Coordinates of C-alpha atoms and ligand atoms in Angstrom, one line a residue:
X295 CA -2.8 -21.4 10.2
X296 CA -1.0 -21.5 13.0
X297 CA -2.2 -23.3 16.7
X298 CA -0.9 -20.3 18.8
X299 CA -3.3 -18.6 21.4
X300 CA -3.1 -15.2 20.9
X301 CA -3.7 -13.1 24.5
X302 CA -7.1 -10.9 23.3
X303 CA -6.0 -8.0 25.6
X304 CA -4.8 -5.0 24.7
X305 CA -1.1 -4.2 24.9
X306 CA -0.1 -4.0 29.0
X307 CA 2.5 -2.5 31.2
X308 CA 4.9 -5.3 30.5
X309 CA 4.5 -5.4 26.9
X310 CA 4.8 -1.5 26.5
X311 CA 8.1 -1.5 28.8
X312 CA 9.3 -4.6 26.2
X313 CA 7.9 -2.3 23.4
X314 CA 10.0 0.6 24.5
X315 CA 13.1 -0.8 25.0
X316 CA 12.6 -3.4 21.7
X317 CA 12.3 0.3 19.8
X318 CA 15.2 1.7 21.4
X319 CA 17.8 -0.7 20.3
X320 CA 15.4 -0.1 16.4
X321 CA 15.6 3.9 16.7
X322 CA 19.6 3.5 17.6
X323 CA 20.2 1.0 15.1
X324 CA 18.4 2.7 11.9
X325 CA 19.3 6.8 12.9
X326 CA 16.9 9.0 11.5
X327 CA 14.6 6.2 9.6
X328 CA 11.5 8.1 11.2
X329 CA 8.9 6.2 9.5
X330 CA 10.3 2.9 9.4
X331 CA 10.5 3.2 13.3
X332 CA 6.5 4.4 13.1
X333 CA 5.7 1.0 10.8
X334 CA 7.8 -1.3 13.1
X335 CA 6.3 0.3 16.2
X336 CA 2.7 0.2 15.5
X337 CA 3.3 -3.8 14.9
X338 CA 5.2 -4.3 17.2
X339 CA 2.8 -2.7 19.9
X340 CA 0.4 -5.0 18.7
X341 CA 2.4 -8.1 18.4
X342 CA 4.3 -8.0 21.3
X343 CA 1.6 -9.6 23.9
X344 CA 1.8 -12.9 21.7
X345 CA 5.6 -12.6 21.3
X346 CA 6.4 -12.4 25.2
X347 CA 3.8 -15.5 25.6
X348 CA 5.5 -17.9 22.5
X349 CA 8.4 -19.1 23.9
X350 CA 9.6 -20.1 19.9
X351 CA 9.6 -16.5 19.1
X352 CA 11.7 -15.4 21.8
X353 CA 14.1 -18.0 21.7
X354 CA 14.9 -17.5 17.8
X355 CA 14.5 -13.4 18.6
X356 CA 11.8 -13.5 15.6
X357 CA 11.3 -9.4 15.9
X358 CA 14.6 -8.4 16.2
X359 CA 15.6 -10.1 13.2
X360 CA 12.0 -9.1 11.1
X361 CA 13.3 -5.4 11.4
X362 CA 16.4 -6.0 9.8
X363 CA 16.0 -6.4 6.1
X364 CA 17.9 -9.7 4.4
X365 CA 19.3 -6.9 2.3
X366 CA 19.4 -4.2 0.4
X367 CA 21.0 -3.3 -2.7
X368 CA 22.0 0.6 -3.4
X369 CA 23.2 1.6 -6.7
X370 CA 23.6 4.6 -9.3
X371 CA 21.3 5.3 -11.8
X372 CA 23.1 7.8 -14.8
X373 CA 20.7 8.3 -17.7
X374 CA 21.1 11.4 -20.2
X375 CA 18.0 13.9 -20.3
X376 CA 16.3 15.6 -23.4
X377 CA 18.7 18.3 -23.2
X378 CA 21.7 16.2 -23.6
X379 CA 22.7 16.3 -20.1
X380 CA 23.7 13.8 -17.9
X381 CA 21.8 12.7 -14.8
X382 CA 22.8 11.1 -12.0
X383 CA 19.8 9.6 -9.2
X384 CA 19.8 6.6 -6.7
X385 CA 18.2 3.1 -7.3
X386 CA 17.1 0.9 -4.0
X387 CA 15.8 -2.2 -3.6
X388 CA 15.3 -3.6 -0.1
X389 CA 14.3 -7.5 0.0
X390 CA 13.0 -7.2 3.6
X391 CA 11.7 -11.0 4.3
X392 CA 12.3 -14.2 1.7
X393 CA 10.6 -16.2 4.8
X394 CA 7.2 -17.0 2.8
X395 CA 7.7 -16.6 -0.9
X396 CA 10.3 -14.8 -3.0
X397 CA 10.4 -11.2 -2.3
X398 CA 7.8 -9.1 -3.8
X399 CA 6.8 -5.2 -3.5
X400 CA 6.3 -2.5 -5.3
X401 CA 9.1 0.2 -7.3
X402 CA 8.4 4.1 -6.0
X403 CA 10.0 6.7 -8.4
X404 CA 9.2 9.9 -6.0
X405 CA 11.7 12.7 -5.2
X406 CA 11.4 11.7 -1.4
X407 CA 12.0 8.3 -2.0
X408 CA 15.1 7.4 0.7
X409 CA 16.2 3.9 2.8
X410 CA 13.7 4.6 5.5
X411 CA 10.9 4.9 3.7
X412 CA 11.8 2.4 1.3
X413 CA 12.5 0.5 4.5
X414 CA 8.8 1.3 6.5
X415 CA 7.4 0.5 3.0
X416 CA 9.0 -3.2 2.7
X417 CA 8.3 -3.9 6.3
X418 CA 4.5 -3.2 6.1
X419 CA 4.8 -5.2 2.3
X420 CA 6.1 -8.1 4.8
X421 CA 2.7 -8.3 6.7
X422 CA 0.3 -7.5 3.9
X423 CA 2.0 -10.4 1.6
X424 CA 1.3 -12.5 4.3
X425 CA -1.9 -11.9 4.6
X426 CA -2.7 -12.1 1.5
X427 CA -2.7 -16.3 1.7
X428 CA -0.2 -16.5 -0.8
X429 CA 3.3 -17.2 -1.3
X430 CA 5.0 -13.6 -1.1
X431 CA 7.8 -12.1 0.7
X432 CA 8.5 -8.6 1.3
X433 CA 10.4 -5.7 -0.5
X434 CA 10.2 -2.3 -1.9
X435 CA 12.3 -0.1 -3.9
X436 CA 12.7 2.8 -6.1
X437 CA 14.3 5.8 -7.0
X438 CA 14.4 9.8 -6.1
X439 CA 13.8 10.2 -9.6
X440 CA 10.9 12.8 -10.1
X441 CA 8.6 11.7 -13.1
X442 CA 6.9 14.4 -13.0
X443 CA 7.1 17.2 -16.0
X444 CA 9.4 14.2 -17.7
X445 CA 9.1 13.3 -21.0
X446 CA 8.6 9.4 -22.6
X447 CA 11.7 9.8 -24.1
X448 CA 13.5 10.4 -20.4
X449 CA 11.4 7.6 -18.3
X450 CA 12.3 5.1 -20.6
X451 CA 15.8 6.3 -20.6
X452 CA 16.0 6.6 -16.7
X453 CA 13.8 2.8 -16.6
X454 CA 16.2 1.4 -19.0
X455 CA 19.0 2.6 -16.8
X456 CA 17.5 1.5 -13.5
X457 CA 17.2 -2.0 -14.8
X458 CA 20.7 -1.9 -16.1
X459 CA 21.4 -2.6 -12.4
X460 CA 18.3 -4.0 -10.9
X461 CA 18.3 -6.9 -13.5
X462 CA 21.1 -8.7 -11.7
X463 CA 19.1 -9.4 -8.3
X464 CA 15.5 -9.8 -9.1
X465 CA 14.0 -13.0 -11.5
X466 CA 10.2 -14.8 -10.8
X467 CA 11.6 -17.2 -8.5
X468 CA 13.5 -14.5 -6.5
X469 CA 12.0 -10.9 -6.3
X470 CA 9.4 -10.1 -8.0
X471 CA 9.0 -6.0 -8.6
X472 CA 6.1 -4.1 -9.6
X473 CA 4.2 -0.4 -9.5
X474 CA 4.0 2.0 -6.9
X475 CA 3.8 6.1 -6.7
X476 CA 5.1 6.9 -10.0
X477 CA 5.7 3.8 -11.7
X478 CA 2.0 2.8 -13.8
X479 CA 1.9 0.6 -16.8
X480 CA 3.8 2.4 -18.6
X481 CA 7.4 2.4 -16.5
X482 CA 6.6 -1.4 -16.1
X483 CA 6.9 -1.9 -19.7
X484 CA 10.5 -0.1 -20.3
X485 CA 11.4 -2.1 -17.1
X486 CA 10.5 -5.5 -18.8
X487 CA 12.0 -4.6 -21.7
X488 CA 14.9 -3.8 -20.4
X489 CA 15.0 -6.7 -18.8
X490 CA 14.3 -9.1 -21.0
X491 CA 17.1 -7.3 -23.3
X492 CA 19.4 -8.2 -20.5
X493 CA 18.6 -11.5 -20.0
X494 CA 17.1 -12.9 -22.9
X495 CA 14.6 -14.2 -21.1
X496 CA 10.4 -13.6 -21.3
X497 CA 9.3 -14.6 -17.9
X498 CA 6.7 -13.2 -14.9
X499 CA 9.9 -11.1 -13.5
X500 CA 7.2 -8.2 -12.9
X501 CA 3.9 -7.8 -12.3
X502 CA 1.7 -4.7 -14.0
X503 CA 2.7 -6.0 -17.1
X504 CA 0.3 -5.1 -20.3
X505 CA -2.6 -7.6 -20.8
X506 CA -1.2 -8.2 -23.9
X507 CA 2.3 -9.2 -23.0
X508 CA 1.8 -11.8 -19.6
X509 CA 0.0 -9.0 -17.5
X510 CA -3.3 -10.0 -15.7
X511 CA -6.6 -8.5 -15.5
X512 CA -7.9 -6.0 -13.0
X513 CA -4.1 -5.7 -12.2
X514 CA -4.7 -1.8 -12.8
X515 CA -7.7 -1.8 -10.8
X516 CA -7.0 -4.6 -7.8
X517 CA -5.9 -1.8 -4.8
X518 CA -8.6 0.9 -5.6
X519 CA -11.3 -2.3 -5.8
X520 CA -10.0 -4.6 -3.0
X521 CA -10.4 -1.0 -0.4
X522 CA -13.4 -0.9 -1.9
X523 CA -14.2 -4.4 -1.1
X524 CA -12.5 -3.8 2.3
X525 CA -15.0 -0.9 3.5
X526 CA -18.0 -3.2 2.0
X527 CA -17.0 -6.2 4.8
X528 CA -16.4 -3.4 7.7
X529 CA -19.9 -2.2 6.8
X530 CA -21.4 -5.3 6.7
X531 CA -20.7 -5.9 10.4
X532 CA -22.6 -3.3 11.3
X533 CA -25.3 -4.1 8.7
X534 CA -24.8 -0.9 6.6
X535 CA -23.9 -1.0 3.1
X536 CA -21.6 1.0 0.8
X537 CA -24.7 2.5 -1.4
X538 CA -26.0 6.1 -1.1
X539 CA -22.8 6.7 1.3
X540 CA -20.5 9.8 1.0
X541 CA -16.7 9.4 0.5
X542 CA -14.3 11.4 0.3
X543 CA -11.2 10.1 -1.6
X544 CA -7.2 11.6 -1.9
X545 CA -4.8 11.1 -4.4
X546 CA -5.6 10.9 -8.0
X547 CA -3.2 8.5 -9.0
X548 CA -4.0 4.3 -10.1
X549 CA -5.2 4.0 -6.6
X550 CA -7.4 7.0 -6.1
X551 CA -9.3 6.5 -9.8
X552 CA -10.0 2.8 -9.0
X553 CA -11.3 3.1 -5.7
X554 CA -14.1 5.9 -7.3
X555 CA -14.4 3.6 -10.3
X556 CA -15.9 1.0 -7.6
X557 CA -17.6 3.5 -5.5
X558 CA -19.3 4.8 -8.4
X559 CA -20.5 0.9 -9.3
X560 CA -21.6 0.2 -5.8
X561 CA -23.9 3.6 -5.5
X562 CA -21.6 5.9 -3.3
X563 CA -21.2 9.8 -3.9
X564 CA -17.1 10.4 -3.8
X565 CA -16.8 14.0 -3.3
X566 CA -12.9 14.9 -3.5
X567 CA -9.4 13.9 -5.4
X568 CA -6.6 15.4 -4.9
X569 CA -2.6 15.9 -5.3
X570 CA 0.4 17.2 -4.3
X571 CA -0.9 20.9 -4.8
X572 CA -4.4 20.7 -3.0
X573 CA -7.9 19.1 -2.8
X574 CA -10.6 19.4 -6.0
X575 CA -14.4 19.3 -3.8
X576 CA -17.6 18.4 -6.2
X577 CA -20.2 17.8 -4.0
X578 CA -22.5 16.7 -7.0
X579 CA -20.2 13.7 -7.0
X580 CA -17.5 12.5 -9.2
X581 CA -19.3 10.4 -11.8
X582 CA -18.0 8.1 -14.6
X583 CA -17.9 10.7 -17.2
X584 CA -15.9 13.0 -15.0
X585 CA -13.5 10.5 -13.6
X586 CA -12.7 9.5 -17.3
X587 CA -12.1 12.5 -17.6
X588 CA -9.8 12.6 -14.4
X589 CA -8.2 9.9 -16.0
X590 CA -7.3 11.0 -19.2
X591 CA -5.7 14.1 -17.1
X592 CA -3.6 12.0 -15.0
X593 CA -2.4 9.2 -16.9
X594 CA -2.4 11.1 -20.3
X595 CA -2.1 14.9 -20.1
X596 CA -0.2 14.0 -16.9
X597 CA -1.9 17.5 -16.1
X598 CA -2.7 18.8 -12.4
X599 CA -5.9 18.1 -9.9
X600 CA -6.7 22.1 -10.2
X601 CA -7.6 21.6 -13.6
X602 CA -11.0 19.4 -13.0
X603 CA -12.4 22.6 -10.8
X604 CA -11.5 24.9 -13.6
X605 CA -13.3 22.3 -16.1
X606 CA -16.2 21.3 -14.0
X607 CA -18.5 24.3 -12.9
X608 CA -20.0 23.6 -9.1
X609 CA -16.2 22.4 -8.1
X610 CA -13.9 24.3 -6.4
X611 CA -10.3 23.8 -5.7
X612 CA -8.6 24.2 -2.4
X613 CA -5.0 25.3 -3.0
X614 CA -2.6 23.0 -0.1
X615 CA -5.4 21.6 1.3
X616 CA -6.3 18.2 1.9
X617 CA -9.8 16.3 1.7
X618 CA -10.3 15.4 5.3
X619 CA -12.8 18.1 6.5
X620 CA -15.3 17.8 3.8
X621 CA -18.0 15.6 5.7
X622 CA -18.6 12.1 4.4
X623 CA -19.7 8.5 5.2
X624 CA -16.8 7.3 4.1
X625 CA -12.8 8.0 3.8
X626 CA -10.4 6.5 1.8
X627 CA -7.1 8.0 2.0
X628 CA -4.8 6.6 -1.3
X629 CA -2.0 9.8 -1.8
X630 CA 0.9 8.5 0.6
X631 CA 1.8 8.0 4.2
X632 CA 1.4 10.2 7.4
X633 CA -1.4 12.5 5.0
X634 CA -4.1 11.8 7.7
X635 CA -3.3 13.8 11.3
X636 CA -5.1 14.2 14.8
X637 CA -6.8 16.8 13.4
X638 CA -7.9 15.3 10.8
X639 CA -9.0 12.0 12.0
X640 CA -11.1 14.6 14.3
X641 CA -12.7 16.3 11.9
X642 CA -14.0 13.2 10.1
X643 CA -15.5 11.8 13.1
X644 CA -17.0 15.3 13.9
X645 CA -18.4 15.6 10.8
X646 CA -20.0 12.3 10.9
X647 CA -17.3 9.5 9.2
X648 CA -17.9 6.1 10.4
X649 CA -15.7 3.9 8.2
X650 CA -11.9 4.4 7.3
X651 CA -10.2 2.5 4.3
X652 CA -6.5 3.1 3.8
X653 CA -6.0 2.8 -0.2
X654 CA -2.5 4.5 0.5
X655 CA 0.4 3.1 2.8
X656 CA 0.0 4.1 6.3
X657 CA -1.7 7.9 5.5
X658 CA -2.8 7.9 9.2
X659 CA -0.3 9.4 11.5
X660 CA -0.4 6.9 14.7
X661 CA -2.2 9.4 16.5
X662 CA -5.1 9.7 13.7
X663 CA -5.3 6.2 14.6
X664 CA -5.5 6.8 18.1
X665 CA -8.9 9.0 17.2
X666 CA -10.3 6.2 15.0
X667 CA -9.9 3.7 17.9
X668 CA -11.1 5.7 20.5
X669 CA -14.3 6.6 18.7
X670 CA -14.6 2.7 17.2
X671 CA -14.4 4.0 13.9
X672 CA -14.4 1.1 11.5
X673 CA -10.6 1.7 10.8
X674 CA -8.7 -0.6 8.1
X675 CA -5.4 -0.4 8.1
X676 CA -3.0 0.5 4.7
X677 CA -1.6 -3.5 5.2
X678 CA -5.4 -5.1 5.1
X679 CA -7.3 -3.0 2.4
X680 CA -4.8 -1.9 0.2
X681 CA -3.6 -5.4 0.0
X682 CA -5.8 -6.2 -3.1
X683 CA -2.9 -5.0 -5.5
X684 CA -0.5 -7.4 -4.3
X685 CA -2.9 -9.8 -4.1
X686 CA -3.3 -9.2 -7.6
X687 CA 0.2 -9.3 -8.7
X688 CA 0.3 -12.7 -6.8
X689 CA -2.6 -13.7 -9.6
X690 CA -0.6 -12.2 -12.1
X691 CA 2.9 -14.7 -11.1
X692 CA 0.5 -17.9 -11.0
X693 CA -0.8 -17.2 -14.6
X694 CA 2.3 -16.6 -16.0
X695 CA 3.7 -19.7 -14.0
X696 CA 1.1 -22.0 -15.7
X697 CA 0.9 -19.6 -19.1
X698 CA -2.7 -19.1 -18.5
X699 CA -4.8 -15.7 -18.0
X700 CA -8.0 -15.7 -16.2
X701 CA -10.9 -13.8 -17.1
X702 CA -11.8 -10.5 -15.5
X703 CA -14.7 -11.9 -13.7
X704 CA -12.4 -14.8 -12.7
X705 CA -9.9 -12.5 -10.9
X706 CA -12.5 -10.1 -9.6
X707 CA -14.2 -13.2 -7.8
X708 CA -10.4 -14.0 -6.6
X709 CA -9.7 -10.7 -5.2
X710 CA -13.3 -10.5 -3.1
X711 CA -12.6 -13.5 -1.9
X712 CA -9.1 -12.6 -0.6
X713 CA -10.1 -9.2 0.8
X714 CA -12.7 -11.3 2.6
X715 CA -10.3 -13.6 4.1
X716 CA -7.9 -10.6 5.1
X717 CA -11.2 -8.7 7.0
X718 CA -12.1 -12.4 8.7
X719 CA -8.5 -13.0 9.7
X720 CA -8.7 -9.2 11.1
X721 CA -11.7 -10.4 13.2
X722 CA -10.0 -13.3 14.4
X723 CA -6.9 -11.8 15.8
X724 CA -8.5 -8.1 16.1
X725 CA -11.5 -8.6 18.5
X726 CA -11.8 -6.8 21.5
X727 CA -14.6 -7.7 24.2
X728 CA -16.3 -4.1 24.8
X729 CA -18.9 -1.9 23.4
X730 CA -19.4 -2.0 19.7
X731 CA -19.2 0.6 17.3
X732 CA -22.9 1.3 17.5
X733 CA -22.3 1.9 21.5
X734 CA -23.7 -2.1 22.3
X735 CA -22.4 -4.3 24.5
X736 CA -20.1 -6.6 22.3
X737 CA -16.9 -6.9 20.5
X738 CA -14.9 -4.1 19.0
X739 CA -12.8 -5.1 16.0
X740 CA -9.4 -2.9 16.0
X741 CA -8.0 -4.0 12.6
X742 CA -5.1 -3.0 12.7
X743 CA -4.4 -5.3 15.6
X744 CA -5.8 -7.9 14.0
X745 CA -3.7 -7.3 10.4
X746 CA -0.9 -7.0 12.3
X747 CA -1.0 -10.3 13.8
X748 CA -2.8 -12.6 11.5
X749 CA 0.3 -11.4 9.1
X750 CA 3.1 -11.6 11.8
X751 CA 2.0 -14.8 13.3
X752 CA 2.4 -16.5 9.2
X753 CA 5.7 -15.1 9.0
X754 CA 7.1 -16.1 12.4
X755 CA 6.2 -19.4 12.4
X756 CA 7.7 -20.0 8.4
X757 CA 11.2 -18.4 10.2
X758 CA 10.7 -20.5 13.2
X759 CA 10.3 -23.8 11.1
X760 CA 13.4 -22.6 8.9
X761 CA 16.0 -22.4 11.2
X762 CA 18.5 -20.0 12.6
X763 CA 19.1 -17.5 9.8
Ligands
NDP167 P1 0.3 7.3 -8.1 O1 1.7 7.8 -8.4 O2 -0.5 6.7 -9.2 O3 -0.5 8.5 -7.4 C1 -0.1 9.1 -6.2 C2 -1.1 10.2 -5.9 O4 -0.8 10.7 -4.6 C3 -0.9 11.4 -6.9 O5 -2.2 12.0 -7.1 C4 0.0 12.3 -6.1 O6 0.0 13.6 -6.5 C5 -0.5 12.1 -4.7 N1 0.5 12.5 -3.7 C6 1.8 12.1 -3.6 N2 2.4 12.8 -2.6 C7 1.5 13.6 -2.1 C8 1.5 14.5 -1.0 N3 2.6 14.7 -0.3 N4 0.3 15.2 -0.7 C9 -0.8 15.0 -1.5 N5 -0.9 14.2 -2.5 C10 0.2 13.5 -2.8 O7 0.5 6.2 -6.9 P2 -0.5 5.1 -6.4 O8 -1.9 5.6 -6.6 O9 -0.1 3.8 -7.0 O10 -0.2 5.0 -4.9 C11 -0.8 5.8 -3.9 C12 -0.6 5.1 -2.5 O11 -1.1 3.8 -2.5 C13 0.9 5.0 -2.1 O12 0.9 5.1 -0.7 C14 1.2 3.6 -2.5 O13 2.3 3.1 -1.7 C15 -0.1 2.9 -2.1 N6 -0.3 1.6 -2.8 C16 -0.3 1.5 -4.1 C17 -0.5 0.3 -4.7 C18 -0.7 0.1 -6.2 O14 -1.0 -1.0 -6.6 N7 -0.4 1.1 -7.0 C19 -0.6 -1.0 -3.9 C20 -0.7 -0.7 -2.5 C21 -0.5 0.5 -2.0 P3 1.2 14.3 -7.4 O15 1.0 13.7 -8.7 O16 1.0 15.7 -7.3 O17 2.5 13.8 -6.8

């Protein structure tokens, strides 16, 4: 760990001027990449006190060259349909940061997907890798491809196609791709394939692979458990404790089921799932029966939310809605970013929400955040307790390294211990003197802060030590 002093105030005058005109050069250089200028300025409004005070960082202009990704690679994806027709759709991949660790991030094959997102994604992958203790870089990438309403047949052919390109830049010492929104187990095994097709080679190019074929265990289940895990250390600052809580959970994807699976375990009601047509409420609590059967829905049926409150009597189904003012203990937002307003963040705190654990990748517009802090919610950022997955994946490139596969208890142990790292390395750079969250005298942990630096100040110093690049 680095021997820098970090200053424990809160951003100043100075370092907002220096933040303002550091994002107006960003905004002018990257037109129109809204939420990549959102993840770069809610870091950089938290790293730039310790940037202004380290001379090293501002002589080899560290941030100006973090938001500038080493590259990225643009390409054409033509795969034929069902019907016979041919289709055309854009592949990305942006290898952000190579400073730590080859580059590793997830693939998102969403309609929406574009370079800014791609590029707010690989950004915020940069600082969560870091975290993470282990040797990752940063990237993202994807498609506009929409899986949805596709058949087998068409994902493998549009997977196969997408690693007739991809193939050529990625490999286990260089980037290392894996699942996001739309890409399960099941696109990571036509990817490999592909791959290894190509290449001739069987190696740990991608993480998510099947159990069966180099993948690791609790791969599937490493995000939705490590928020989990997250919220549980939060808590235990305060001397609560996840059981006989109330959440309320979005999404319904890998992310949403496995953060219920683990709520479930620990004793916690989760009330809500939901998608991109509107929130499914069971106030008698999504149990293991029923989330199997959520599963089976999602990731076999590939059928729609609505369909749980037509199956389950005492649900109901909220057509565009999302899950945020159905009071709860406990949120855990894991659909995708900016789902999780003002408003929102309002109406959980009214209603009587004391903890915040971000499964998805910044859900929580900045002024959401804004709410949490002000009312010391116990607020974890997207980068800290969604970082279990990557974590996971990290697991997954050591086994296949040394041809070895732990056990599941094994990798469970490995992933508490690393979300408990990430929420003590929050502490350390996040603590403000104040009131506590239970309106003490004391410190006030903003997280997000602390994630932001405890991941920057890894970085940095790896691209300080290497030279002018
Ligand atoms: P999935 O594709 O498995 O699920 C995504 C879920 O979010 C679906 O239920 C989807 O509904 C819903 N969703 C997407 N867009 C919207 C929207 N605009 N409004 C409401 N719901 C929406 O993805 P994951 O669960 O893997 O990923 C979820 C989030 O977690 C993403 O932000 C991802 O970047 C992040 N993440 C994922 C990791 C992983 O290991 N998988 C690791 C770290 C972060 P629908 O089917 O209708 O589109």
């Amino acid at each position: 760990m680095s021997t820098i002093t970090v200053p424990e105030q809160k951003t100043d005058a100075s370092s907002e001027a220096a933040v303002a005109a550091f994002m107006e050069r960003v905004e002018a250089q990257s037109a129109g990449e809204k939420v990549f200028h959102q993840a770069v300025r809610e870091a950089v409004r938290s790293v730039m006190p310790l940037v202004l005070t380290t001379p090293a960082y501002r002589q080899a202009r560290i941030l100006e060259r973090m938001v500038v990704p080493d590259r990225v690679i643009i390409f054409r994806v033509t795969w034929v349909d069902d019907k016979g027709q041919v289709q055309v759709n854009r592949g990305y991949r942006v290898q952000m940061n190579g400073a730590i660790g080859p580059y590793k991030g997830g693939l998102r094959f969403h309609p929406s997907v574009n370079i800014g997102i791609l590029k707010f994604l690989a950004f915020e992958q940069t600082l969560k890798n870091s975290l993470t203790t282990l040797p990752m870089g940063g990237a993202k990438g994807g498609s506009d491809f929409d899986p949805h309403s596709r058949t087998d047949g068409e994902i493998m052919r549009f997977c196969h196609a997408f690693m007739n390109e991809l193939y050529s830049y990625i490999g286990p010492d260089i980037d290392v791709p894996a699942g996001d929104m739309g890409v399960g187990g099941r696109e990571i095994g036509f990817l490999f394939g592909q791959y290894r097709k190509l290449t001739h080679r069987f190696n740990g190019v991608l993480t998510g692979k099947g159990f069966n074929w180099g993948g690791s265990n609790l791969r599937p289940e490493a995000t939705g458990y490590g928020a989990v895990y997250f919220a549980q250390e939060m808590l235990a600052s305060r001397e609560q404790e996840i059981a006989g809580k109330v959440a309320t959970v979005s999404g319904s994807g890998n992310v949403a089921q496995y953060t219920v699976e683990k709520l479930n375990a620990l004793g916690a009601k989760s009330v809500t799932l939901s998608d991109s047509e509107g929130t499914i409420v069971d106030m008698d609590g999504i149990n293991s029966d029923k989330l199997a059967w959520v599963m089976q829905l999602k990731n076999v049926r590939r059928g729609r939310i609505r369909e749980y409150a037509e199956h389950f009597k005492g649900a109901k189904f909220l057509p565009g809605k999302r899950p945020w003012d159905v009071p709860c203990d406990l949120a855990f937002p894991s659909a995708t970013q900016n789902e999780l307003d003002a408003v929102d963040a309002s109406n959980l705190v009214k209603n009587g929400c004391t903890c915040v654990s971000e499964g998805a990748n910044m859900p929580s517009t900045p002024e959401a955040v804004e709410v949490f802090l002000e009312h010391h919610i116990l607020y974890g950022p997207g980068k800290a307790a969604n970082a279990g997955g990557v974590a996971v994946s990290g697991l997954e490139m050591s086994q296949n390294a040394t041809c070895l596969q732990r056990t599941r208890e094994d990798v469970d142990a490995q992933l508490r211990r690393i979300m408990k790292s990430i929420h003590a390395n929050c502490v350390r750079y996040g603590s403000i003197e104040g009131e506590t969250g239970n309106g003490k005298p004391g410190r006030f942990v903003n997280y997000l802060r602390g994630a932001n630096i405890a991941g920057f100040i890894k970085v940095a110093d790896a691209m300080v030590q290497q030279g002018v690049l």
